[in-house]
XYZ file of C-alpha atoms in Angstrom:
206
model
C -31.756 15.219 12.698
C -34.908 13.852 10.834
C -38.060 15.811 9.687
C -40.834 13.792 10.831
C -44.443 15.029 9.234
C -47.896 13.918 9.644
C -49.089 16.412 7.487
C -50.038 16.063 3.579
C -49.304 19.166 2.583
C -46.133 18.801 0.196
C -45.735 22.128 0.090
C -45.531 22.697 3.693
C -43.328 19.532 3.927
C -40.971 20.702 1.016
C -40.596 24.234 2.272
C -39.675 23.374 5.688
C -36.873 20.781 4.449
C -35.873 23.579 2.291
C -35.985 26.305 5.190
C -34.022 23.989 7.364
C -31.490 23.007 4.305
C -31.291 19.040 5.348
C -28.341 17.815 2.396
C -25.877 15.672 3.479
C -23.160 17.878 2.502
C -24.386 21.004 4.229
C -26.458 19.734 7.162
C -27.841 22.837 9.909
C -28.009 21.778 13.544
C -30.887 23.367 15.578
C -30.627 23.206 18.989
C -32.888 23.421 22.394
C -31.022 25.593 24.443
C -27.647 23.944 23.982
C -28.760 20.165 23.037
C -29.205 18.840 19.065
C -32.673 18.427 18.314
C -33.124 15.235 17.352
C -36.679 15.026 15.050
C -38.530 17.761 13.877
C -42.307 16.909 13.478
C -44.347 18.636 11.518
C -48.387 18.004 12.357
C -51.971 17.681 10.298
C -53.094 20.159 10.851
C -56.429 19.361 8.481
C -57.168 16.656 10.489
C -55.615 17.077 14.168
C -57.235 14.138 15.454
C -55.497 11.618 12.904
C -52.361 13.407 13.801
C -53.200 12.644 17.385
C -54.123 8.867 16.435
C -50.770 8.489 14.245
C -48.289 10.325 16.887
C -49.592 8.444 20.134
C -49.053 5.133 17.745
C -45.204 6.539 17.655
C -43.808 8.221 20.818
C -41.719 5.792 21.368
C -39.776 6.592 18.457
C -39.259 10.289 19.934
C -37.925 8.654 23.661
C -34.979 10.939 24.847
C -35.212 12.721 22.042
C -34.929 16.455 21.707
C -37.988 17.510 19.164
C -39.341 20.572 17.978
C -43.043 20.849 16.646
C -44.341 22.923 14.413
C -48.135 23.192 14.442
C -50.988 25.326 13.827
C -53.821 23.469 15.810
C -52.255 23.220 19.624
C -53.199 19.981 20.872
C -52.705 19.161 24.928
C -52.331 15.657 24.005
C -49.393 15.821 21.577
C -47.514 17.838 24.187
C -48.772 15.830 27.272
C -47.608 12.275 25.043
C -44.098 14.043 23.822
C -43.553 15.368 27.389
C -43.904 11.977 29.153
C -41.215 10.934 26.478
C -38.896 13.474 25.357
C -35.798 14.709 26.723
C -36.500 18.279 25.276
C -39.574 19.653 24.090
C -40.084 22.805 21.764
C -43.924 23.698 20.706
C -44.348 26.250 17.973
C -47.902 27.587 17.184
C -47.150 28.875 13.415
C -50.595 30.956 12.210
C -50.932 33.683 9.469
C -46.928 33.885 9.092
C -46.684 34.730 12.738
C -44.658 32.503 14.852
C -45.024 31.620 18.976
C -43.108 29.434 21.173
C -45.975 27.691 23.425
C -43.515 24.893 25.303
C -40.032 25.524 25.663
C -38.733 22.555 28.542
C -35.577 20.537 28.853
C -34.329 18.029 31.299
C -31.181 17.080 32.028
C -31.853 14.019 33.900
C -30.220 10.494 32.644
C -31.664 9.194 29.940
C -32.822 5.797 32.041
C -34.670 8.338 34.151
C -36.603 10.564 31.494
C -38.977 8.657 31.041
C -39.936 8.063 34.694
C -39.196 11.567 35.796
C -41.637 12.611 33.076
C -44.753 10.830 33.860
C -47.173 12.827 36.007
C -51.146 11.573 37.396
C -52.514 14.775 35.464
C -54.202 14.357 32.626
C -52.813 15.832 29.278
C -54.872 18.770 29.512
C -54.185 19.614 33.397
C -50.457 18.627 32.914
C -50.196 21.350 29.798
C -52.407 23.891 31.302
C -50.436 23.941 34.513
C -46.848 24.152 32.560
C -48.583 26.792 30.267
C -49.750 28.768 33.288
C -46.375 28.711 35.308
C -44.522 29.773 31.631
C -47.217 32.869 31.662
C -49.842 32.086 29.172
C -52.827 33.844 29.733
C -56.256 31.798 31.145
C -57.827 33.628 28.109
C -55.279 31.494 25.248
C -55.463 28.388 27.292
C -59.320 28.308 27.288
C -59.008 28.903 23.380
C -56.842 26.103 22.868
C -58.124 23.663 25.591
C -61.780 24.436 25.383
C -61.660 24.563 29.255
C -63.769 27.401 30.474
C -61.151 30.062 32.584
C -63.206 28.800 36.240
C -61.949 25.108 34.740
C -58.613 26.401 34.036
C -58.391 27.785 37.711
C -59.993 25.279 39.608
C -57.266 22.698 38.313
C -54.678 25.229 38.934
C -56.062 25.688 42.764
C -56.714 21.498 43.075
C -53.083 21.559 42.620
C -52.002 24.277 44.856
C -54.331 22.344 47.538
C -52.218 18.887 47.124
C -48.988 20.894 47.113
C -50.046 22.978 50.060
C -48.898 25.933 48.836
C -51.009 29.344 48.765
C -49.319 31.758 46.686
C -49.204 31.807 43.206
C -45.946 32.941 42.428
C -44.150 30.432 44.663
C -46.794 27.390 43.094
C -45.931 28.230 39.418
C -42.204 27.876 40.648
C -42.366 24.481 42.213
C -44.354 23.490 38.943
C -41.122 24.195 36.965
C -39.172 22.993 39.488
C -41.612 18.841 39.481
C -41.823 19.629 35.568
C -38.623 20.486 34.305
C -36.517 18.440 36.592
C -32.909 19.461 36.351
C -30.039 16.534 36.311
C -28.242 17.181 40.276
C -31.244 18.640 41.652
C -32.456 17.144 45.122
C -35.640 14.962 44.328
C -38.389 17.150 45.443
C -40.800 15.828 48.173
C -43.602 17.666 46.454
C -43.151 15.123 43.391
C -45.667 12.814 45.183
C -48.474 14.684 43.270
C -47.097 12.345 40.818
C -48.779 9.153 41.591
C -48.911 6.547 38.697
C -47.594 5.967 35.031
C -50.552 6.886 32.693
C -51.141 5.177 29.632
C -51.797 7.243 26.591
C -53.898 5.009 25.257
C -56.438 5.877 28.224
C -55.875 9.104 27.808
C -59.391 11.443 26.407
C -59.503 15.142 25.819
């Protein structure tokens, strides 16, 4: 397990390697659910959009990995570019000594099929309000950390309720799970055609 950070803080850096006691002859193991996490990446949070810049530049050093990220500044793109390459995804917003899970997925699909199970046609900020919506975050939060407006926030939600065909909201944030958390000897779900092509990230804007 490495300690990845984008951030120049060296306190912030040194206290976390220090929290998480990384020494070769006492190493901790954190896990997601019941898997190792692999990196640890800590983000600028100063400058989120350099972070965004330098991360996008490395994803493919996190592929199949199982990271955790701590951040203060909750960026859609970070977690929309780890998601499409991760095997397991943690997402802690850390603000004013208070700590909150925001992403909390897993997938225990073979690692040659990750990456392709993982790519959606959403954008980054559709694909993370939709997987922040059927995980219960309020329209209220997302708008704060998307800078959607809430009738944004539910017209993508109901855009993708109308290409799913499905009406109620209870059974819709279910199948979201179900196309965005794909588990390893599930039946591949017909409704997966809402994913229709691999974007790149390098196309992809706020």
């Amino acid at each position: 397990m490495e300690v990845v950070s984008y951030s120049e803080n060296i306190f912030l850096n040194y206290g976390v390697k220090e929290i998480l006691r990384f020494s070769s002859s006492e190493p901790h193991q954190y896990k997601i659910n019941n898997a190792p996490i692999d990196s640890i990446i800590i983000l600028n949070d100063l400058d989120i959009r350099q972070t965004i810049a330098a991360l996008k530049a490395e994803t493919a050093r996190f592929l199949y990995q199982n990271v955790m990220v701590l951040t203060e500044t909750v960026s859609p793109l970070i977690v929309g570019c780890l998601l499409r390459k991760c095997r397991g995804l943690v997402v802690y917003s850390i603000k004013n000594n208070v700590s909150h899970v925001l992403i909390d997925v897993q997938s225990r699909e073979p690692r040659k099929e990750i990456e392709q199970a993982h790519y959606f046609s959403l954008s980054d900020n559709e694909l993370f309000i939709l997987l922040s919506l059927s995980m219960g975050m309020k329209p209220e939060l997302l708008t704060r950390i998307t800078g959607r407006s809430e009738k944004r926030v539910s017209a993508i939600k109901r855009d993708a309720m109308s290409q799913l065909n499905i009406k109620n909201s209870h059974i819709f944030y279910d199948v979201i799970k179900a196309i965005l958390i794909p588990q390893g000897d599930a039946v591949p779900c017909q409704k997966r055609k809402l994913r229709v092509k691999k974007p790149d990230c390098a196309d992809i804007r706020c």
